[in-house]
PDB file of C-alpha atoms in Angstrom:
ATOM      1  CA  MET A   1       0.361   0.114   0.452  1.00 84.00           C
ATOM      2  CA  LYS A   2       2.738   2.508   0.707  1.00 84.00           C
ATOM      3  CA  THR A   3       4.334   1.728  -2.714  1.00 87.00           C
ATOM      4  CA  PHE A   4       1.296   2.146  -4.332  1.00 90.00           C
ATOM      5  CA  PHE A   5       0.940   5.587  -2.261  1.00 90.00           C
ATOM      6  CA  HIS A   6       4.437   6.422  -3.199  1.00 90.00           C
ATOM      7  CA  LYS A   7       3.983   5.729  -7.277  1.00 92.00           C
ATOM      8  CA  ILE A   8       0.961   8.019  -7.287  1.00 93.00           C
ATOM      9  CA  THR A   9       1.887  10.659  -4.718  1.00 93.00           C
ATOM     10  CA  SER A  10       6.178  10.794  -7.543  1.00 94.00           C
ATOM     11  CA  PHE A  11       3.425  10.296 -10.335  1.00 95.00           C
ATOM     12  CA  SER A  12       1.601  13.652  -9.732  1.00 95.00           C
ATOM     13  CA  MET A  13       4.509  16.006  -8.667  1.00 92.00           C
ATOM     14  CA  ALA A  14       5.542  14.891 -12.228  1.00 93.00           C
ATOM     15  CA  LEU A  15       2.851  15.799 -14.329  1.00 93.00           C
ATOM     16  CA  ILE A  16       2.361  18.609 -12.007  1.00 89.00           C
ATOM     17  CA  VAL A  17       5.996  20.275 -13.142  1.00 84.00           C
ATOM     18  CA  LEU A  18       5.216  18.678 -16.711  1.00 86.00           C
ATOM     19  CA  LEU A  19       1.891  21.313 -16.889  1.00 81.00           C
ATOM     20  CA  SER A  20       3.813  24.037 -15.047  1.00 81.00           C
ATOM     21  CA  THR A  21       5.769  24.080 -16.985  1.00 82.00           C
ATOM     22  CA  PHE A  22       4.050  24.060 -20.804  1.00 82.00           C
ATOM     23  CA  SER A  23       3.202  27.171 -23.022  1.00 83.00           C
ATOM     24  CA  PHE A  24       0.152  27.408 -24.883  1.00 83.00           C
ATOM     25  CA  THR A  25      -2.141  30.216 -27.044  1.00 87.00           C
ATOM     26  CA  LEU A  26      -5.775  29.586 -26.889  1.00 88.00           C
ATOM     27  CA  ASP A  27      -6.978  31.380 -30.368  1.00 90.00           C
ATOM     28  CA  ASN A  28     -11.367  32.796 -30.170  1.00 90.00           C
ATOM     29  CA  HIS A  29     -13.005  33.867 -32.809  1.00 89.00           C
ATOM     30  CA  TYR A  30     -15.962  36.367 -32.062  1.00 88.00           C
ATOM     31  CA  CYS A  31     -19.112  37.480 -34.532  1.00 86.00           C
ATOM     32  CA  GLY A  32     -20.508  40.325 -32.510  1.00 81.00           C
ATOM     33  CA  ASP A  33     -20.839  38.938 -28.870  1.00 83.00           C
ATOM     34  CA  VAL A  34     -21.101  35.093 -29.969  1.00 86.00           C
ATOM     35  CA  LEU A  35     -17.817  33.043 -29.201  1.00 87.00           C
ATOM     36  CA  VAL A  36     -17.689  31.156 -32.977  1.00 87.00           C
ATOM     37  CA  ASP A  37     -14.711  28.489 -32.618  1.00 87.00           C
ATOM     38  CA  SER A  38     -11.265  28.193 -30.195  1.00 87.00           C
ATOM     39  CA  SER A  39      -9.020  26.673 -31.323  1.00 87.00           C
ATOM     40  CA  PHE A  40      -5.793  25.628 -29.105  1.00 83.00           C
ATOM     41  CA  PHE A  41      -3.429  23.893 -32.148  1.00 78.00           C
ATOM     42  CA  GLY A  42      -3.387  27.346 -35.155  1.00 78.00           C
ATOM     43  CA  ALA A  43      -5.940  29.849 -36.161  1.00 80.00           C
ATOM     44  CA  ALA A  44      -9.526  29.583 -35.203  1.00 79.00           C
ATOM     45  CA  ASP A  45     -12.038  28.744 -37.948  1.00 81.00           C
ATOM     46  CA  SER A  46     -14.374  32.938 -39.404  1.00 79.00           C
ATOM     47  CA  CYS A  47     -17.185  32.718 -39.828  1.00 77.00           C
ATOM     48  CA  GLY A  48     -17.345  33.648 -42.632  1.00 72.00           C
ATOM     49  CA  MET A  49     -18.470  36.932 -42.328  1.00 71.00           C
ATOM     50  CA  GLU A  50     -15.113  38.755 -43.235  1.00 61.00           C
ATOM     51  CA  VAL A  51     -15.723  38.019 -46.890  1.00 55.00           C
ATOM     52  CA  GLN A  52     -18.812  40.389 -47.012  1.00 53.00           C
ATOM     53  CA  LYS A  53     -16.705  42.927 -49.462  1.00 51.00           C
ATOM     54  CA  GLU A  54     -17.011  46.527 -46.737  1.00 53.00           C
ATOM     55  CA  SER A  55     -19.111  49.493 -49.567  1.00 51.00           C
ATOM     56  CA  SER A  56     -17.125  51.273 -51.312  1.00 53.00           C
ATOM     57  CA  SER A  57     -19.837  54.314 -51.937  1.00 50.00           C
ATOM     58  CA  LEU A  58     -18.573  56.947 -50.336  1.00 51.00           C
ATOM     59  CA  ASP A  59     -22.750  58.471 -49.497  1.00 49.00           C
ATOM     60  CA  CYS A  60     -22.405  59.082 -46.306  1.00 52.00           C
ATOM     61  CA  GLY A  61     -18.810  58.584 -45.077  1.00 50.00           C
ATOM     62  CA  LEU A  62     -19.594  57.153 -41.591  1.00 52.00           C
ATOM     63  CA  ALA A  63     -17.247  53.688 -41.759  1.00 53.00           C
ATOM     64  CA  LYS A  64     -18.753  50.185 -40.830  1.00 58.00           C
ATOM     65  CA  LYS A  65     -17.342  48.811 -37.766  1.00 62.00           C
ATOM     66  CA  LYS A  66     -16.705  44.907 -37.536  1.00 71.00           C
ATOM     67  CA  CYS A  67     -19.149  42.450 -36.191  1.00 80.00           C
ATOM     68  CA  CYS A  68     -16.504  39.712 -36.278  1.00 84.00           C
ATOM     69  CA  SER A  69     -12.885  40.035 -33.333  1.00 85.00           C
ATOM     70  CA  ASP A  70     -10.491  37.825 -32.817  1.00 85.00           C
ATOM     71  CA  GLU A  71      -8.276  36.989 -29.437  1.00 87.00           C
ATOM     72  CA  THR A  72      -5.172  35.221 -28.711  1.00 89.00           C
ATOM     73  CA  ILE A  73      -4.616  34.560 -24.584  1.00 87.00           C
ATOM     74  CA  LEU A  74      -0.695  33.235 -23.962  1.00 85.00           C
ATOM     75  CA  PHE A  75      -0.803  30.990 -21.188  1.00 80.00           C
ATOM     76  CA  ASP A  76       2.863  30.846 -20.469  1.00 82.00           C
ATOM     77  CA  GLY A  77       4.473  28.328 -18.002  1.00 79.00           C
ATOM     78  CA  GLN A  78       7.416  29.180 -15.787  1.00 76.00           C
ATOM     79  CA  ASP A  79      10.452  29.147 -18.069  1.00 71.00           C
ATOM     80  CA  ASP A  80      13.135  29.283 -14.078  1.00 68.00           C
ATOM     81  CA  LEU A  81      13.090  26.001 -13.086  1.00 63.00           C
ATOM     82  CA  LYS A  82      16.454  25.144 -14.123  1.00 66.00           C
ATOM     83  CA  ILE A  83      18.922  26.505 -11.533  1.00 64.00           C
ATOM     84  CA  SER A  84      22.192  28.229 -13.607  1.00 68.00           C
ATOM     85  CA  PHE A  85      25.785  26.735 -11.619  1.00 65.00           C
ATOM     86  CA  GLU A  86      27.118  30.181 -12.054  1.00 71.00           C
ATOM     87  CA  LYS A  87      24.404  32.016 -10.279  1.00 79.00           C
ATOM     88  CA  LEU A  88      25.416  30.004  -6.875  1.00 82.00           C
ATOM     89  CA  SER A  89      27.849  31.225  -4.035  1.00 87.00           C
ATOM     90  CA  PHE A  90      31.513  29.842  -4.006  1.00 89.00           C
ATOM     91  CA  GLU A  91      30.135  28.078  -0.435  1.00 90.00           C
ATOM     92  CA  GLN A  92      27.341  26.707  -2.458  1.00 89.00           C
ATOM     93  CA  GLN A  93      29.078  25.400  -5.711  1.00 88.00           C
ATOM     94  CA  GLN A  94      32.571  23.674  -2.688  1.00 92.00           C
ATOM     95  CA  PHE A  95      29.545  22.134  -1.552  1.00 93.00           C
ATOM     96  CA  ILE A  96      28.471  20.650  -4.456  1.00 91.00           C
ATOM     97  CA  ALA A  97      32.519  19.821  -5.947  1.00 91.00           C
ATOM     98  CA  ALA A  98      33.017  18.457  -2.495  1.00 93.00           C
ATOM     99  CA  TYR A  99      29.703  15.821  -2.319  1.00 93.00           C
ATOM    100  CA  ILE A 100      30.094  14.753  -5.413  1.00 92.00           C
ATOM    101  CA  LEU A 101      33.486  13.608  -5.487  1.00 90.00           C
ATOM    102  CA  THR A 102      32.567  11.908  -1.838  1.00 89.00           C
ATOM    103  CA  ALA A 103      30.176  10.208  -4.043  1.00 85.00           C
ATOM    104  CA  LEU A 104      31.745   9.497  -6.248  1.00 83.00           C
ATOM    105  CA  ASN A 105      34.794   7.813  -4.382  1.00 80.00           C
ATOM    106  CA  SER A 106      32.130   6.011  -2.224  1.00 77.00           C
ATOM    107  CA  PHE A 107      31.240   3.128  -4.627  1.00 71.00           C
ATOM    108  CA  ASP A 108      34.864   2.310  -5.548  1.00 67.00           C
ATOM    109  CA  GLY A 109      34.869  -1.534  -4.467  1.00 67.00           C
ATOM    110  CA  LEU A 110      37.817  -3.856  -3.875  1.00 60.00           C
ATOM    111  CA  GLN A 111      38.208  -5.794  -6.747  1.00 69.00           C
ATOM    112  CA  GLU A 112      37.857  -8.887  -5.908  1.00 74.00           C
ATOM    113  CA  ASN A 113      34.674 -10.538  -2.582  1.00 77.00           C
ATOM    114  CA  VAL A 114      36.784 -10.822   0.035  1.00 79.00           C
ATOM    115  CA  VAL A 115      35.098 -13.753   2.222  1.00 83.00           C
ATOM    116  CA  PRO A 116      36.746 -13.756   5.972  1.00 84.00           C
ATOM    117  CA  PHE A 117      35.098 -16.639   6.783  1.00 86.00           C
ATOM    118  CA  ARG A 118      35.321 -19.206   3.640  1.00 85.00           C
ATOM    119  CA  GLY A 119      37.585 -21.334   4.915  1.00 88.00           C
ATOM    120  CA  TYR A 120      35.213 -22.949   7.656  1.00 89.00           C
ATOM    121  CA  PRO A 121      32.591 -25.232   7.623  1.00 88.00           C
ATOM    122  CA  PRO A 122      28.801 -24.560   9.496  1.00 84.00           C
ATOM    123  CA  PRO A 123      29.461 -25.911  13.337  1.00 83.00           C
ATOM    124  CA  LEU A 124      26.978 -30.112  12.436  1.00 84.00           C
ATOM    125  CA  LEU A 125      23.793 -28.947  14.541  1.00 81.00           C
ATOM    126  CA  VAL A 126      23.638 -32.411  17.566  1.00 85.00           C
ATOM    127  CA  LYS A 127      20.677 -31.358  18.768  1.00 87.00           C
ATOM    128  CA  ASP A 128      17.665 -28.683  16.997  1.00 84.00           C
ATOM    129  CA  ILE A 129      17.543 -25.924  19.825  1.00 83.00           C
ATOM    130  CA  LEU A 130      14.119 -24.486  18.855  1.00 82.00           C
ATOM    131  CA  ILE A 131      12.551 -28.247  20.239  1.00 86.00           C
ATOM    132  CA  LEU A 132      14.205 -28.157  23.023  1.00 88.00           C
ATOM    133  CA  ASP A 133      13.323 -24.753  24.208  1.00 88.00           C
ATOM    134  CA  GLN A 134      10.159 -25.131  23.390  1.00 87.00           C
ATOM    135  CA  THR A 135      10.810 -21.351  21.145  1.00 85.00           C
ATOM    136  CA  PHE A 136       9.022 -20.898  18.156  1.00 82.00           C
ATOM    137  CA  LEU A 137       8.425 -18.004  16.026  1.00 79.00           C
ATOM    138  CA  ILE A 138       4.742 -17.084  14.929  1.00 75.00           C
TER     139      ILE A 138
END
């Protein structure tokens, strides 16, 4: 149960880090006040009202207001997860260098496994001590 909870927690934390660094844009197309199309990838499809030609007559001199509008929303993820080694103080750099050297040198083992009791056989069992003492692991 503990390992299962640990796996779920680590997966959810990795997902949170991934989603916090993920950047995307949301493109919306409005016709008047009504949302016609929304798109995460690429441009939103238009409603077709832009295709109509505006009147070229200068009768009234009034400019016609466009009814369609496009809106782009940018969700910018954080970009400062990677800490540069140059931004650390001198003491922190010394600590990291010493820690890495000791961690690498601690895994240097012997070339051959030395077993000091290899030449000695195990003792012979004359009597079963657990039965004699009536001690049983339950």
